[in-house]
Amino acid sequence: MKALDKFMTRQGEVVIFSATSANDAQHFWTLMGRWFASKPVADALGEGLYDHDAILWTLALIGEQVVGFGAIDLSHLGKGDALLNYAYV
């Protein structure tokens, strides 16, 4: 995982990371596993989360807790397209 930015909030310091499950597997799944298994997240997004090698994740953490995330699907870059799959706070 690569830290991109950080800023302070009343809840604590938020650090923004970029990650892919393929490159950051153990840490990624420790942080994100519960979100993939969350029915409230699936209901809010209209579908369950899924992942593949071409998805770039952006995670917002306070300490070791994920407080938000987004996913960009880069599998169609050859056609000039990227798709924002998920955004959840």
Tab-separated table of N, CA, C and O in Angstrom:
chain	number	residue	atom	x	y	z
A	1	MET	N	0.848	-1.172	0.000
A	1	MET	CA	0.000	0.000	0.000
A	1	MET	C	0.893	1.235	0.000
A	1	MET	O	1.959	1.229	0.584
A	2	LYS	N	0.409	2.250	-0.657
A	2	LYS	CA	1.177	3.471	-0.765
A	2	LYS	C	0.380	4.629	-0.177
A	2	LYS	O	-0.759	4.870	-0.597
A	3	ALA	N	0.962	5.326	0.792
A	3	ALA	CA	0.313	6.499	1.373
A	3	ALA	C	0.327	7.630	0.348
A	3	ALA	O	1.359	7.914	-0.265
A	4	LEU	N	-0.825	8.276	0.164
A	4	LEU	CA	-0.948	9.360	-0.800
A	4	LEU	C	-1.049	10.724	-0.140
A	4	LEU	O	-0.543	11.712	-0.660
A	5	ASP	N	-1.752	10.783	0.991
A	5	ASP	CA	-1.992	12.059	1.656
A	5	ASP	C	-2.470	11.796	3.067
A	5	ASP	O	-2.854	10.667	3.404
A	6	LYS	N	-2.467	12.840	3.882
A	6	LYS	CA	-3.023	12.734	5.223
A	6	LYS	C	-3.526	14.098	5.650
A	6	LYS	O	-3.046	15.125	5.164
A	7	PHE	N	-4.518	14.082	6.528
A	7	PHE	CA	-5.079	15.320	7.049
A	7	PHE	C	-5.744	15.034	8.392
A	7	PHE	O	-6.099	13.899	8.692
A	8	MET	N	-5.896	16.068	9.183
A	8	MET	CA	-6.494	15.929	10.515
A	8	MET	C	-7.991	16.187	10.469
A	8	MET	O	-8.460	17.055	9.733
A	9	THR	N	-8.720	15.405	11.276
A	9	THR	CA	-10.147	15.618	11.504
A	9	THR	C	-10.378	15.574	13.005
A	9	THR	O	-9.472	15.230	13.775
A	10	ARG	N	-11.595	15.868	13.432
A	10	ARG	CA	-11.916	15.757	14.861
A	10	ARG	C	-11.798	14.319	15.350
A	10	ARG	O	-11.566	14.065	16.518
A	11	GLN	N	-11.951	13.369	14.448
A	11	GLN	CA	-11.869	11.952	14.807
A	11	GLN	C	-10.437	11.431	14.818
A	11	GLN	O	-10.181	10.327	15.266
A	12	GLY	N	-9.510	12.191	14.306
A	12	GLY	CA	-8.115	11.764	14.250
A	12	GLY	C	-7.530	12.004	12.875
A	12	GLY	O	-8.183	12.541	11.985
A	13	GLU	N	-6.278	11.602	12.717
A	13	GLU	CA	-5.603	11.778	11.441
A	13	GLU	C	-6.092	10.744	10.434
A	13	GLU	O	-6.087	9.541	10.711
A	14	VAL	N	-6.505	11.209	9.275
A	14	VAL	CA	-6.926	10.343	8.178
A	14	VAL	C	-5.756	10.226	7.209
A	14	VAL	O	-5.167	11.233	6.818
A	15	VAL	N	-5.406	8.991	6.862
A	15	VAL	CA	-4.362	8.743	5.873
A	15	VAL	C	-5.021	8.066	4.679
A	15	VAL	O	-5.774	7.096	4.838
A	16	ILE	N	-4.749	8.578	3.484
A	16	ILE	CA	-5.293	8.032	2.246
A	16	ILE	C	-4.225	7.152	1.605
A	16	ILE	O	-3.083	7.581	1.422
A	17	PHE	N	-4.595	5.922	1.288
A	17	PHE	CA	-3.692	4.954	0.679
A	17	PHE	C	-4.240	4.495	-0.666
A	17	PHE	O	-5.462	4.433	-0.862
A	18	SER	N	-3.345	4.138	-1.569
A	18	SER	CA	-3.747	3.392	-2.760
A	18	SER	C	-3.288	1.955	-2.556
A	18	SER	O	-2.258	1.712	-1.934
A	19	ALA	N	-4.065	1.027	-3.075
A	19	ALA	CA	-3.757	-0.390	-2.888
A	19	ALA	C	-4.377	-1.213	-4.009
A	19	ALA	O	-5.363	-0.807	-4.621
A	20	THR	N	-3.767	-2.357	-4.263
A	20	THR	CA	-4.385	-3.388	-5.092
A	20	THR	C	-4.319	-4.688	-4.303
A	20	THR	O	-3.351	-4.921	-3.578
A	21	SER	N	-5.331	-5.495	-4.436
A	21	SER	CA	-5.330	-6.746	-3.675
A	21	SER	C	-4.197	-7.658	-4.133
A	21	SER	O	-3.631	-8.401	-3.337
A	22	ALA	N	-3.832	-7.576	-5.416
A	22	ALA	CA	-2.766	-8.442	-5.930
A	22	ALA	C	-1.413	-8.104	-5.305
A	22	ALA	O	-0.637	-8.997	-4.977
A	23	ASN	N	-1.123	-6.822	-5.128
A	23	ASN	CA	0.176	-6.404	-4.598
A	23	ASN	C	0.192	-6.269	-3.078
A	23	ASN	O	1.251	-6.334	-2.467
A	24	ASP	N	-0.943	-6.050	-2.475
A	24	ASP	CA	-1.028	-5.746	-1.043
A	24	ASP	C	-1.921	-6.752	-0.318
A	24	ASP	O	-2.590	-6.413	0.654
A	25	ALA	N	-1.933	-7.985	-0.788
A	25	ALA	CA	-2.929	-8.977	-0.392
A	25	ALA	C	-3.157	-9.093	1.108
A	25	ALA	O	-4.280	-8.923	1.578
A	26	GLN	N	-2.147	-9.398	1.874
A	26	GLN	CA	-2.381	-9.660	3.291
A	26	GLN	C	-2.924	-8.429	3.999
A	26	GLN	O	-3.941	-8.502	4.699
A	27	HIS	N	-2.293	-7.283	3.839
A	27	HIS	CA	-2.762	-6.070	4.511
A	27	HIS	C	-4.103	-5.629	3.945
A	27	HIS	O	-4.998	-5.217	4.680
A	28	PHE	N	-4.267	-5.713	2.623
A	28	PHE	CA	-5.521	-5.325	1.980
A	28	PHE	C	-6.698	-6.118	2.533
A	28	PHE	O	-7.707	-5.554	2.935
A	29	TRP	N	-6.570	-7.444	2.566
A	29	TRP	CA	-7.701	-8.264	2.999
A	29	TRP	C	-7.954	-8.137	4.499
A	29	TRP	O	-9.095	-8.238	4.948
A	30	THR	N	-6.914	-7.881	5.292
A	30	THR	CA	-7.117	-7.632	6.720
A	30	THR	C	-7.964	-6.379	6.910
A	30	THR	O	-8.865	-6.350	7.751
A	31	LEU	N	-7.701	-5.351	6.114
A	31	LEU	CA	-8.446	-4.099	6.222
A	31	LEU	C	-9.823	-4.165	5.563
A	31	LEU	O	-10.795	-3.622	6.079
A	32	MET	N	-9.907	-4.810	4.405
A	32	MET	CA	-11.122	-4.725	3.589
A	32	MET	C	-12.046	-5.932	3.653
A	32	MET	O	-13.183	-5.857	3.197
A	33	GLY	N	-11.597	-7.037	4.235
A	33	GLY	CA	-12.416	-8.248	4.244
A	33	GLY	C	-13.811	-8.045	4.797
A	33	GLY	O	-14.796	-8.516	4.229
A	34	ARG	N	-13.925	-7.326	5.891
A	34	ARG	CA	-15.257	-7.129	6.497
A	34	ARG	C	-16.188	-6.322	5.598
A	34	ARG	O	-17.392	-6.510	5.605
A	35	TRP	N	-15.613	-5.415	4.788
A	35	TRP	CA	-16.448	-4.623	3.886
A	35	TRP	C	-16.990	-5.484	2.749
A	35	TRP	O	-18.123	-5.290	2.306
A	36	PHE	N	-16.189	-6.438	2.275
A	36	PHE	CA	-16.652	-7.343	1.220
A	36	PHE	C	-17.773	-8.243	1.730
A	36	PHE	O	-18.623	-8.662	0.962
A	37	ALA	N	-17.774	-8.537	3.012
A	37	ALA	CA	-18.785	-9.422	3.597
A	37	ALA	C	-19.970	-8.664	4.180
A	37	ALA	O	-20.855	-9.276	4.765
A	38	SER	N	-20.031	-7.344	4.013
A	38	SER	CA	-21.046	-6.520	4.667
A	38	SER	C	-22.317	-6.395	3.836
A	38	SER	O	-22.311	-5.835	2.736
A	39	LYS	N	-23.421	-6.873	4.383
A	39	LYS	CA	-24.716	-6.720	3.712
A	39	LYS	C	-25.149	-5.261	3.645
A	39	LYS	O	-25.647	-4.818	2.606
A	40	PRO	N	-24.967	-4.461	4.714
A	40	PRO	CA	-25.329	-3.036	4.599
A	40	PRO	C	-24.564	-2.313	3.481
A	40	PRO	O	-25.133	-1.456	2.799
A	41	VAL	N	-23.296	-2.655	3.266
A	41	VAL	CA	-22.536	-2.044	2.173
A	41	VAL	C	-23.116	-2.485	0.833
A	41	VAL	O	-23.335	-1.662	-0.057
A	42	ALA	N	-23.376	-3.760	0.685
A	42	ALA	CA	-23.968	-4.275	-0.560
A	42	ALA	C	-25.321	-3.618	-0.825
A	42	ALA	O	-25.613	-3.231	-1.964
A	43	ASP	N	-26.126	-3.468	0.204
A	43	ASP	CA	-27.428	-2.821	0.035
A	43	ASP	C	-27.271	-1.359	-0.378
A	43	ASP	O	-27.979	-0.872	-1.265
A	44	ALA	N	-26.335	-0.656	0.251
A	44	ALA	CA	-26.121	0.764	-0.060
A	44	ALA	C	-25.592	0.959	-1.478
A	44	ALA	O	-25.966	1.916	-2.159
A	45	LEU	N	-24.722	0.061	-1.938
A	45	LEU	CA	-24.122	0.190	-3.259
A	45	LEU	C	-24.943	-0.471	-4.364
A	45	LEU	O	-24.665	-0.285	-5.540
A	46	GLY	N	-25.911	-1.275	-3.985
A	46	GLY	CA	-26.734	-1.964	-4.974
A	46	GLY	C	-26.157	-3.286	-5.439
A	46	GLY	O	-26.748	-3.967	-6.269
A	47	GLU	N	-24.995	-3.664	-4.920
A	47	GLU	CA	-24.354	-4.943	-5.231
A	47	GLU	C	-23.241	-5.177	-4.220
A	47	GLU	O	-22.765	-4.245	-3.585
A	48	GLY	N	-22.846	-6.434	-4.093
A	48	GLY	CA	-21.713	-6.752	-3.237
A	48	GLY	C	-20.416	-6.304	-3.874
A	48	GLY	O	-20.329	-6.145	-5.090
A	49	LEU	N	-19.404	-6.075	-3.063
A	49	LEU	CA	-18.092	-5.704	-3.583
A	49	LEU	C	-17.455	-6.892	-4.286
A	49	LEU	O	-17.645	-8.036	-3.885
A	50	TYR	N	-16.718	-6.629	-5.336
A	50	TYR	CA	-15.901	-7.654	-5.969
A	50	TYR	C	-14.553	-7.038	-6.295
A	50	TYR	O	-14.385	-5.818	-6.258
A	51	ASP	N	-13.599	-7.854	-6.594
A	51	ASP	CA	-12.250	-7.392	-6.843
A	51	ASP	C	-11.638	-8.208	-7.970
A	51	ASP	O	-12.033	-9.347	-8.203
A	52	HIS	N	-10.717	-7.583	-8.693
A	52	HIS	CA	-9.864	-8.289	-9.649
A	52	HIS	C	-8.569	-7.507	-9.787
A	52	HIS	O	-8.434	-6.418	-9.211
A	53	ASP	N	-7.631	-8.032	-10.517
A	53	ASP	CA	-6.279	-7.460	-10.591
A	53	ASP	C	-6.226	-6.048	-11.155
A	53	ASP	O	-5.253	-5.333	-10.934
A	54	ALA	N	-7.240	-5.619	-11.899
A	54	ALA	CA	-7.208	-4.295	-12.531
A	54	ALA	C	-7.966	-3.240	-11.726
A	54	ALA	O	-8.209	-2.149	-12.235
A	55	ILE	N	-8.330	-3.555	-10.502
A	55	ILE	CA	-9.010	-2.562	-9.668
A	55	ILE	C	-7.986	-1.896	-8.755
A	55	ILE	O	-7.237	-2.565	-8.045
A	56	LEU	N	-7.973	-0.570	-8.801
A	56	LEU	CA	-7.139	0.239	-7.919
A	56	LEU	C	-8.043	0.772	-6.807
A	56	LEU	O	-9.038	1.438	-7.078
A	57	TRP	N	-7.688	0.438	-5.590
A	57	TRP	CA	-8.469	0.845	-4.424
A	57	TRP	C	-7.840	2.068	-3.773
A	57	TRP	O	-6.618	2.185	-3.701
A	58	THR	N	-8.668	2.964	-3.293
A	58	THR	CA	-8.241	4.081	-2.464
A	58	THR	C	-8.915	3.892	-1.114
A	58	THR	O	-10.141	3.777	-1.044
A	59	LEU	N	-8.105	3.812	-0.059
A	59	LEU	CA	-8.614	3.563	1.286
A	59	LEU	C	-8.334	4.766	2.166
A	59	LEU	O	-7.228	5.317	2.132
A	60	ALA	N	-9.307	5.153	2.961
A	60	ALA	CA	-9.119	6.203	3.971
A	60	ALA	C	-9.106	5.514	5.326
A	60	ALA	O	-10.062	4.812	5.679
A	61	LEU	N	-8.013	5.694	6.065
A	61	LEU	CA	-7.864	5.044	7.369
A	61	LEU	C	-7.652	6.072	8.466
A	61	LEU	O	-6.963	7.072	8.264
A	62	ILE	N	-8.263	5.801	9.609
A	62	ILE	CA	-7.921	6.467	10.856
A	62	ILE	C	-7.332	5.365	11.716
A	62	ILE	O	-8.016	4.403	12.053
A	63	GLY	N	-6.049	5.476	12.017
A	63	GLY	CA	-5.354	4.368	12.679
A	63	GLY	C	-5.330	3.189	11.730
A	63	GLY	O	-4.920	3.305	10.583
A	64	GLU	N	-5.816	2.050	12.177
A	64	GLU	CA	-5.901	0.859	11.325
A	64	GLU	C	-7.343	0.552	10.932
A	64	GLU	O	-7.652	-0.561	10.500
A	65	GLN	N	-8.237	1.538	11.052
A	65	GLN	CA	-9.646	1.349	10.701
A	65	GLN	C	-9.951	2.025	9.375
A	65	GLN	O	-9.699	3.221	9.206
A	66	VAL	N	-10.522	1.284	8.440
A	66	VAL	CA	-10.975	1.863	7.181
A	66	VAL	C	-12.255	2.643	7.467
A	66	VAL	O	-13.205	2.114	8.034
A	67	VAL	N	-12.261	3.923	7.101
A	67	VAL	CA	-13.439	4.770	7.306
A	67	VAL	C	-14.097	5.138	5.981
A	67	VAL	O	-15.166	5.746	5.965
A	68	GLY	N	-13.478	4.766	4.882
A	68	GLY	CA	-14.044	4.993	3.561
A	68	GLY	C	-13.151	4.359	2.511
A	68	GLY	O	-11.984	4.077	2.756
A	69	PHE	N	-13.725	4.106	1.343
A	69	PHE	CA	-12.948	3.516	0.253
A	69	PHE	C	-13.600	3.810	-1.078
A	69	PHE	O	-14.788	4.150	-1.151
A	70	GLY	N	-12.818	3.709	-2.117
A	70	GLY	CA	-13.294	3.807	-3.483
A	70	GLY	C	-12.519	2.829	-4.331
A	70	GLY	O	-11.409	2.424	-3.982
A	71	ALA	N	-13.088	2.439	-5.456
A	71	ALA	CA	-12.429	1.484	-6.345
A	71	ALA	C	-12.579	1.955	-7.785
A	71	ALA	O	-13.668	2.323	-8.217
A	72	ILE	N	-11.466	1.945	-8.489
A	72	ILE	CA	-11.461	2.330	-9.898
A	72	ILE	C	-11.049	1.113	-10.715
A	72	ILE	O	-9.984	0.535	-10.493
A	73	ASP	N	-11.909	0.718	-11.641
A	73	ASP	CA	-11.649	-0.424	-12.520
A	73	ASP	C	-10.883	0.068	-13.744
A	73	ASP	O	-11.397	0.867	-14.525
A	74	LEU	N	-9.639	-0.391	-13.869
A	74	LEU	CA	-8.771	0.032	-14.969
A	74	LEU	C	-8.694	-1.001	-16.091
A	74	LEU	O	-7.839	-0.891	-16.971
A	75	SER	N	-9.587	-1.972	-16.095
A	75	SER	CA	-9.488	-3.061	-17.066
A	75	SER	C	-9.803	-2.625	-18.499
A	75	SER	O	-9.497	-3.352	-19.440
A	76	HIS	N	-10.385	-1.450	-18.681
A	76	HIS	CA	-10.728	-0.983	-20.036
A	76	HIS	C	-9.912	0.235	-20.454
A	76	HIS	O	-10.325	0.998	-21.319
A	77	LEU	N	-8.740	0.409	-19.838
A	77	LEU	CA	-7.891	1.555	-20.188
A	77	LEU	C	-7.493	1.552	-21.658
A	77	LEU	O	-7.305	2.609	-22.253
A	78	GLY	N	-7.362	0.377	-22.247
A	78	GLY	CA	-7.023	0.290	-23.665
A	78	GLY	C	-8.049	0.977	-24.557
A	78	GLY	O	-7.728	1.447	-25.648
A	79	LYS	N	-9.277	1.066	-24.082
A	79	LYS	CA	-10.349	1.758	-24.808
A	79	LYS	C	-10.481	3.207	-24.341
A	79	LYS	O	-11.365	3.928	-24.793
A	80	GLY	N	-9.617	3.592	-23.407
A	80	GLY	CA	-9.671	4.957	-22.891
A	80	GLY	C	-10.670	5.149	-21.768
A	80	GLY	O	-11.040	6.286	-21.459
A	81	ASP	N	-11.111	4.060	-21.139
A	81	ASP	CA	-12.126	4.143	-20.092
A	81	ASP	C	-11.598	3.652	-18.756
A	81	ASP	O	-10.843	2.683	-18.690
A	82	ALA	N	-11.993	4.322	-17.708
A	82	ALA	CA	-11.822	3.854	-16.331
A	82	ALA	C	-13.181	4.006	-15.679
A	82	ALA	O	-13.931	4.929	-15.998
A	83	LEU	N	-13.520	3.105	-14.782
A	83	LEU	CA	-14.848	3.085	-14.171
A	83	LEU	C	-14.720	3.206	-12.663
A	83	LEU	O	-14.003	2.403	-12.039
A	84	LEU	N	-15.379	4.193	-12.084
A	84	LEU	CA	-15.464	4.273	-10.632
A	84	LEU	C	-16.495	3.247	-10.199
A	84	LEU	O	-17.686	3.412	-10.430
A	85	ASN	N	-16.024	2.140	-9.621
A	85	ASN	CA	-16.911	1.063	-9.219
A	85	ASN	C	-17.607	1.348	-7.906
A	85	ASN	O	-18.797	1.139	-7.788
A	86	TYR	N	-16.862	1.767	-6.914
A	86	TYR	CA	-17.407	1.915	-5.578
A	86	TYR	C	-16.894	3.193	-4.948
A	86	TYR	O	-15.764	3.607	-5.184
A	87	ALA	N	-17.737	3.773	-4.119
A	87	ALA	CA	-17.334	4.865	-3.237
A	87	ALA	C	-18.200	4.726	-1.999
A	87	ALA	O	-19.426	4.680	-2.085
A	88	TYR	N	-17.569	4.582	-0.844
A	88	TYR	CA	-18.311	4.334	0.387
A	88	TYR	C	-17.592	5.001	1.555
A	88	TYR	O	-16.376	4.857	1.701
A	89	VAL	N	-18.334	5.766	2.328
A	89	VAL	CA	-17.775	6.397	3.533
A	89	VAL	C	-18.665	6.030	4.698
A	89	VAL	O	-19.871	6.059	4.602
